Amino acid sequence: MKSRRSFLLKTGLSALAFAVPKIESFSGGSPKKFAAIRPVQDGPVLKVALMGLGSYAARVADAMQSCKRAKITGLISGTPSKLESWSKKYAVPEANCYNYETYHQIKDNPDIDAVYVITPNALHKPHALGVAAAGKHVICEKPMSINAKDAREMVGFCEKAGVHLLIGYRMHFEGNTLKVVNMRRDGAFGEIKFFQGLSGFRIGDPNQWRLNAELAGGGAMMDIGIYSINGARYMVGEEPIWVTAQEVKTDPVKFKEGVDETITFQMGFPSGVVASCLSTYSMNYLDKFFLNGTNGYAEMQPSTGYGPIKGRTHQWPLDEPHVTHQTTQMDEMAAIILDGKKASIPVDGEEGLKDMVIIDAIYKAVKTGGKVNLV
């Protein structure tokens, strides 16, 4: 397994050399006031290839069976047995199955409109660029890269290629999340004063790629901490202007150099709002958002899990019906790509880049022990 991952990393990075030359060119009222999301309209179906057939891809694939606007039409994996079993399970023709050395051939395949990149973090950039060079739209799992520099290159490359770059922010389409965001936008909470985001769980297998600095680009922050970063931004409705951060590592054997175990971090916003957050791989039951304003509050727990999302505001419980997040995400992304629909909370490459800039700053703050300005 380790050798296959090394091969993936090498072949993924080598895709850059192949790909780059290809591009030329509120206070009261009824809860109904805060409708969560406009339904996706009927229309053409987005033909999607899944790249990287791991556990999360399996979740996405199963969820897509209920999609109205997105369908699995291609598979990309370095494991022949997965290609065989997945092609049978999801009725994907053998001709639409590729490995990491041949996936560039999707350029000539009209059965594929977009590729959902669900490979290890360090491979997101080379794989996304390879897909874009083939003229296909890119849906990339978060974090979109391992640093802001790579994220900027991804955004620019996809723009030049004339393809969409969307990031897998499933919470941006979740009903209760959107209800809270819409309440905040309509002034239901008054002046926002504080946000708290707790994101963490106890990670298992010490040999998994998420604990490999080379493949993950970090540790808990890259995997789970990004939820509190992104959540703070859409819950507060501003972009942070500074960060501070502190790291605690209790198990240096499991969490080696470059792999963060626990980081507490703070973000300051232009209005004076402060976000206090925690990212960890060593504690369970940490999936909570709390937004406080002069006229009210919103509390969500769980706030970013696979669902259902639960919580309440100062006015009423959060009770939007649960729909599998990835089903909604893929239908909404199909509407963005095919219909030009605008997401209520952006899910484009620029949105992903903003999170990467903040993550870079948090890691810098951990090392320096000081405040890192973002503007």
Coordinates of C-alpha atoms in Angstrom, one line a residue:
M1 CA 0.0 0.0 0.0
K2 CA 2.8 2.4 0.9
S3 CA 4.5 1.7 -2.4
R4 CA 1.3 2.3 -4.3
R5 CA 0.8 5.7 -2.6
S6 CA 4.4 6.7 -3.4
F7 CA 3.6 5.7 -7.0
L8 CA 0.5 7.8 -6.9
L9 CA 2.4 10.8 -5.6
K10 CA 5.1 10.5 -8.2
T11 CA 2.7 10.0 -11.1
G12 CA 0.4 12.7 -9.9
L13 CA 3.2 15.3 -9.7
S14 CA 4.5 14.2 -13.0
A15 CA 1.1 15.1 -14.5
L16 CA 2.1 18.8 -14.2
A17 CA 4.7 18.4 -16.9
F18 CA 2.0 16.7 -19.1
A19 CA -0.8 19.2 -18.3
V20 CA 0.7 22.6 -18.3
P21 CA 1.7 22.8 -22.0
K22 CA -1.8 21.9 -23.0
I23 CA -3.1 25.4 -22.0
E24 CA -2.8 28.2 -24.5
S25 CA -4.7 30.5 -24.5
F26 CA -35.0 39.5 11.5
S27 CA -35.8 39.6 14.3
G28 CA -39.2 37.9 14.5
G29 CA -41.3 36.1 12.0
S30 CA -42.0 32.8 10.5
P31 CA -39.2 30.3 9.9
K32 CA -40.4 30.1 6.3
K33 CA -39.0 33.5 5.8
F34 CA -35.6 32.0 5.8
A35 CA -35.9 29.4 3.0
A36 CA -32.9 27.2 2.9
I37 CA -32.3 26.6 -0.8
R38 CA -34.0 27.0 -4.2
P39 CA -34.6 23.5 -5.7
V40 CA -32.5 22.5 -8.6
Q41 CA -34.5 22.7 -11.8
D42 CA -34.8 19.8 -14.2
G43 CA -32.4 19.8 -17.1
P44 CA -29.4 18.1 -18.6
V45 CA -27.4 15.6 -16.6
L46 CA -23.8 16.2 -15.6
K47 CA -21.6 13.2 -16.6
V48 CA -19.1 12.7 -13.8
A49 CA -16.0 10.5 -13.5
L50 CA -14.8 9.8 -9.9
M51 CA -11.0 9.9 -9.4
G52 CA -9.7 8.1 -6.4
L53 CA -11.9 5.3 -5.3
G54 CA -11.5 5.4 -1.6
S55 CA -14.0 5.5 1.3
Y56 CA -15.2 9.0 0.7
A57 CA -15.6 8.4 -3.0
A58 CA -17.8 5.4 -2.1
R59 CA -20.0 7.7 0.0
V60 CA -20.2 10.2 -3.0
A61 CA -21.0 7.4 -5.4
D62 CA -23.8 6.0 -3.3
A63 CA -25.3 9.4 -2.8
M64 CA -25.2 10.1 -6.5
Q65 CA -27.6 7.3 -7.1
S66 CA -30.3 9.6 -5.9
C67 CA -29.2 12.6 -8.0
K68 CA -31.4 14.0 -10.6
R69 CA -28.8 16.1 -12.4
A70 CA -25.5 14.2 -12.0
K71 CA -24.5 10.6 -13.0
I72 CA -21.4 8.5 -12.6
T73 CA -20.1 7.8 -16.1
G74 CA -16.4 7.3 -15.5
L75 CA -13.9 5.9 -13.0
I76 CA -10.2 6.6 -12.4
S77 CA -8.1 4.5 -10.0
G78 CA -4.7 3.0 -9.7
T79 CA -6.3 -0.3 -8.4
P80 CA -7.5 -2.6 -11.2
S81 CA -9.7 -4.5 -8.8
K82 CA -11.6 -1.4 -7.8
L83 CA -12.1 -0.4 -11.3
E84 CA -13.6 -3.8 -12.0
S85 CA -15.9 -3.9 -9.0
W86 CA -17.0 -0.3 -9.2
S87 CA -17.7 -0.5 -12.9
K88 CA -20.1 -3.4 -12.3
K89 CA -21.7 -1.8 -9.2
Y90 CA -22.4 1.6 -10.9
A91 CA -22.8 0.3 -14.5
V92 CA -19.8 2.2 -15.9
P93 CA -18.5 0.9 -19.2
E94 CA -15.0 -0.5 -19.3
A95 CA -14.1 2.1 -21.9
N96 CA -14.8 4.8 -19.4
C97 CA -12.4 3.3 -16.8
Y98 CA -8.9 4.8 -16.5
N99 CA -5.8 4.6 -14.3
Y100 CA -3.5 7.5 -13.3
E101 CA -1.3 7.1 -16.4
T102 CA -4.2 7.0 -18.9
Y103 CA -6.8 9.4 -17.5
H104 CA -5.7 12.2 -19.7
Q105 CA -7.4 10.2 -22.5
I106 CA -10.8 11.5 -21.1
K107 CA -10.2 14.4 -23.4
D108 CA -11.6 12.4 -26.2
N109 CA -14.5 10.9 -24.2
P110 CA -17.9 12.7 -24.6
D111 CA -19.3 10.5 -21.8
I112 CA -17.4 12.6 -19.3
D113 CA -18.1 16.3 -18.6
A114 CA -16.4 16.6 -15.2
V115 CA -14.1 14.8 -12.9
Y116 CA -14.5 14.7 -9.1
V117 CA -10.9 14.6 -7.7
I118 CA -11.0 12.6 -4.4
T119 CA -7.3 11.6 -4.1
P120 CA -4.9 12.5 -1.2
N121 CA -4.5 16.2 -0.7
A122 CA -1.0 16.5 -2.3
L123 CA -2.4 15.0 -5.5
H124 CA -5.2 17.5 -5.9
K125 CA -3.2 20.0 -7.8
P126 CA -1.6 17.7 -10.4
H127 CA -4.8 15.7 -10.9
A128 CA -6.9 18.9 -11.2
L129 CA -4.5 20.3 -13.7
G130 CA -4.5 17.1 -15.7
V131 CA -8.3 17.1 -15.8
A132 CA -8.5 20.7 -16.8
A133 CA -5.8 20.2 -19.5
A134 CA -8.1 17.5 -20.9
G135 CA -10.9 20.1 -21.2
K136 CA -13.1 18.7 -18.4
H137 CA -14.6 20.5 -15.5
V138 CA -13.0 20.0 -12.1
I139 CA -14.7 19.2 -8.8
C140 CA -12.0 18.9 -6.2
E141 CA -12.4 17.6 -2.7
K142 CA -11.3 20.0 0.1
P143 CA -8.8 21.1 1.1
M144 CA -8.3 22.0 -2.6
S145 CA -4.5 21.8 -2.2
I146 CA -1.7 21.7 0.4
N147 CA -1.0 25.4 0.3
A148 CA -2.2 28.7 -1.1
K149 CA 0.5 28.8 -3.8
D150 CA -0.8 25.6 -5.4
A151 CA -4.4 26.7 -4.9
R152 CA -3.7 29.9 -6.9
E153 CA -2.1 28.0 -9.7
M154 CA -5.1 25.7 -9.8
V155 CA -7.5 28.7 -10.1
G156 CA -5.4 30.3 -12.8
F157 CA -4.9 27.1 -14.8
C158 CA -8.6 26.2 -14.8
E159 CA -9.5 29.8 -15.9
K160 CA -7.1 29.6 -18.8
A161 CA -8.5 26.1 -19.7
G162 CA -12.0 27.5 -19.7
V163 CA -13.4 25.0 -17.2
H164 CA -15.1 25.2 -13.9
L165 CA -13.2 24.6 -10.7
L166 CA -15.5 23.7 -7.9
I167 CA -14.6 22.6 -4.3
G168 CA -16.4 19.9 -2.4
Y169 CA -18.0 22.2 0.2
R170 CA -21.1 20.1 0.9
M171 CA -22.2 22.2 3.9
H172 CA -22.8 25.2 1.5
F173 CA -25.9 23.4 0.3
E174 CA -27.1 21.9 3.6
G175 CA -30.6 23.1 4.7
N176 CA -30.0 24.1 8.3
T177 CA -26.7 25.7 7.5
L178 CA -28.3 27.8 4.8
K179 CA -31.2 28.7 7.2
V180 CA -28.7 30.1 9.7
V181 CA -26.7 32.0 7.1
N182 CA -29.9 33.5 5.7
M183 CA -31.0 34.6 9.1
R184 CA -27.7 36.3 9.7
R185 CA -28.0 38.0 6.3
D186 CA -31.5 39.3 7.2
G187 CA -30.3 40.6 10.6
A188 CA -32.0 38.1 12.8
F189 CA -29.0 37.9 15.1
G190 CA -28.3 41.6 15.2
E191 CA -24.7 42.6 15.2
I192 CA -22.5 39.5 15.2
K193 CA -20.0 39.4 18.1
F194 CA -18.5 36.0 18.4
F195 CA -18.1 32.6 16.7
Q196 CA -16.9 29.3 18.1
G197 CA -16.0 26.3 15.9
L198 CA -15.0 22.9 17.3
S199 CA -13.9 20.3 14.8
G200 CA -12.3 17.0 15.8
F201 CA -12.4 13.3 16.2
R202 CA -10.0 10.5 17.3
I203 CA -8.3 9.3 14.2
G204 CA -7.7 5.6 13.8
D205 CA -5.2 3.7 11.6
P206 CA -1.8 5.3 12.1
N207 CA -0.7 4.1 8.7
Q208 CA -3.4 5.9 6.7
W209 CA -2.4 8.7 4.2
R210 CA -4.0 11.4 6.4
L211 CA -1.1 10.9 8.8
N212 CA 1.5 11.1 6.1
A213 CA 2.8 14.7 5.9
E214 CA 3.9 14.2 2.3
L215 CA 0.4 13.2 1.1
A216 CA -1.8 15.1 3.5
G217 CA 0.2 18.4 3.6
G218 CA -0.5 18.6 7.4
G219 CA -2.7 16.8 9.9
A220 CA -6.0 17.6 11.6
M221 CA -6.2 21.1 10.2
M222 CA -6.2 19.9 6.6
D223 CA -8.8 17.3 7.3
I224 CA -11.2 18.5 9.9
G225 CA -10.0 22.0 11.0
I226 CA -10.9 23.5 7.6
Y227 CA -14.6 23.1 8.6
S228 CA -14.2 25.6 11.4
I229 CA -12.2 27.9 9.2
N230 CA -14.8 27.8 6.4
G231 CA -17.7 27.8 8.8
A232 CA -16.5 30.9 10.6
R233 CA -16.3 32.7 7.3
Y234 CA -19.9 31.9 6.1
M235 CA -21.4 32.1 9.6
V236 CA -19.9 35.5 10.4
G237 CA -20.2 36.8 6.8
E238 CA -16.8 38.4 6.7
E239 CA -13.2 37.5 5.8
P240 CA -10.7 37.3 8.6
I241 CA -7.8 39.9 8.8
W242 CA -5.6 38.1 11.3
V243 CA -5.0 34.8 13.0
T244 CA -3.2 33.5 16.0
A245 CA -2.7 29.8 16.8
Q246 CA -1.2 27.3 19.3
E247 CA -0.4 23.7 18.8
V248 CA -0.4 20.8 21.3
K249 CA 1.0 17.4 20.4
T250 CA 0.7 14.5 22.9
D251 CA 1.7 11.7 20.7
P252 CA 4.7 12.5 18.5
V253 CA 5.0 8.9 17.4
K254 CA 1.5 8.8 15.8
F255 CA 1.6 12.5 14.8
K256 CA 5.0 12.9 13.3
E257 CA 6.8 16.1 12.1
G258 CA 4.5 18.1 9.8
V259 CA 1.3 16.3 11.0
D260 CA -0.6 18.4 13.5
E261 CA -2.6 16.7 16.2
T262 CA -4.4 19.6 17.9
I263 CA -4.4 23.3 17.1
T264 CA -6.4 26.0 18.8
F265 CA -6.7 29.1 16.7
Q266 CA -8.3 32.5 16.7
M267 CA -9.4 34.6 13.7
G268 CA -10.1 38.3 13.8
F269 CA -12.6 40.0 11.5
P270 CA -12.9 43.6 10.3
S271 CA -16.0 44.3 12.4
G272 CA -14.2 43.2 15.6
V273 CA -15.7 39.7 15.7
V274 CA -13.4 37.1 17.0
A275 CA -13.7 33.4 16.1
S276 CA -12.3 30.9 18.6
C277 CA -11.7 27.5 17.1
L278 CA -10.2 24.0 17.7
S279 CA -9.0 21.4 15.3
T280 CA -8.0 18.0 16.6
Y281 CA -7.3 14.4 15.8
S282 CA -7.3 13.3 19.4
M283 CA -10.8 14.1 20.8
N284 CA -14.3 12.9 19.8
Y285 CA -17.6 14.7 20.1
L286 CA -16.2 17.9 18.7
D287 CA -18.5 19.0 15.9
K288 CA -20.1 22.3 17.1
F289 CA -20.7 25.8 15.8
F290 CA -22.0 28.7 18.0
L291 CA -22.8 32.1 16.6
N292 CA -23.5 35.0 18.9
G293 CA -25.1 38.3 18.1
T294 CA -26.6 41.3 20.0
N295 CA -30.2 40.0 19.2
G296 CA -29.8 36.3 19.2
Y297 CA -27.7 33.2 18.6
A298 CA -27.4 30.0 16.6
E299 CA -26.1 26.7 17.9
M300 CA -25.4 23.7 15.8
Q301 CA -24.3 20.3 17.0
P302 CA -23.5 18.3 14.9
S303 CA -22.6 21.2 12.7
T304 CA -20.7 19.6 9.8
G305 CA -21.0 15.8 10.1
Y306 CA -22.7 13.7 7.4
G307 CA -26.0 14.4 9.0
P308 CA -28.5 15.1 10.1
I309 CA -27.3 18.5 11.2
K310 CA -29.0 19.6 14.4
G311 CA -29.4 22.7 16.5
R312 CA -31.4 25.7 17.4
T313 CA -31.5 29.5 17.3
H314 CA -32.9 31.9 19.9
Q315 CA -36.2 31.7 17.9
W316 CA -36.7 28.1 16.9
P317 CA -35.2 24.7 16.4
L318 CA -33.3 24.0 13.2
D319 CA -35.5 21.4 11.6
E320 CA -34.9 21.5 7.9
P321 CA -35.3 17.9 6.5
H322 CA -32.1 15.9 6.1
V323 CA -31.1 15.1 2.6
T324 CA -27.8 13.2 2.0
H325 CA -25.3 16.1 1.6
Q326 CA -23.4 14.7 -1.3
T327 CA -26.7 14.1 -3.3
T328 CA -27.6 17.8 -2.9
Q329 CA -24.0 18.9 -3.5
M330 CA -23.7 17.1 -6.8
D331 CA -27.1 18.2 -8.1
E332 CA -26.3 21.8 -7.2
M333 CA -22.9 21.6 -8.8
A334 CA -24.5 20.2 -12.0
A335 CA -26.8 23.3 -12.0
I336 CA -23.8 25.6 -11.5
I337 CA -21.9 24.0 -14.4
L338 CA -24.8 23.3 -16.8
D339 CA -27.2 26.1 -16.0
G340 CA -25.0 28.9 -14.6
K341 CA -26.7 28.8 -11.2
K342 CA -25.1 30.8 -8.5
A343 CA -24.5 29.1 -5.1
S344 CA -25.8 31.0 -2.1
I345 CA -22.4 30.4 -0.5
P346 CA -19.6 30.1 -3.2
V347 CA -18.0 26.8 -3.9
D348 CA -15.6 27.9 -6.6
G349 CA -11.8 27.8 -6.6
E350 CA -11.5 31.3 -5.2
E351 CA -13.5 30.1 -2.1
G352 CA -11.1 27.2 -1.7
L353 CA -8.1 29.5 -2.1
K354 CA -9.3 31.8 0.8
D355 CA -9.3 28.8 3.1
M356 CA -5.8 27.8 2.0
V357 CA -4.5 31.3 2.7
I358 CA -5.9 31.1 6.2
I359 CA -4.4 27.6 6.8
D360 CA -1.0 28.8 5.7
A361 CA -1.3 31.7 8.2
I362 CA -2.3 29.3 11.0
Y363 CA 0.7 27.1 10.5
K364 CA 2.9 30.2 10.4
A365 CA 1.3 31.5 13.6
V366 CA 2.0 28.1 15.3
K367 CA 5.7 28.4 14.3
T368 CA 6.2 32.0 15.2
G369 CA 3.9 32.3 18.2
G370 CA 2.6 35.6 17.0
K371 CA -0.3 37.2 15.2
V372 CA -0.2 36.8 11.4
N373 CA -2.0 39.5 9.4
L374 CA -4.0 38.4 6.4
V375 CA -4.3 41.8 4.7

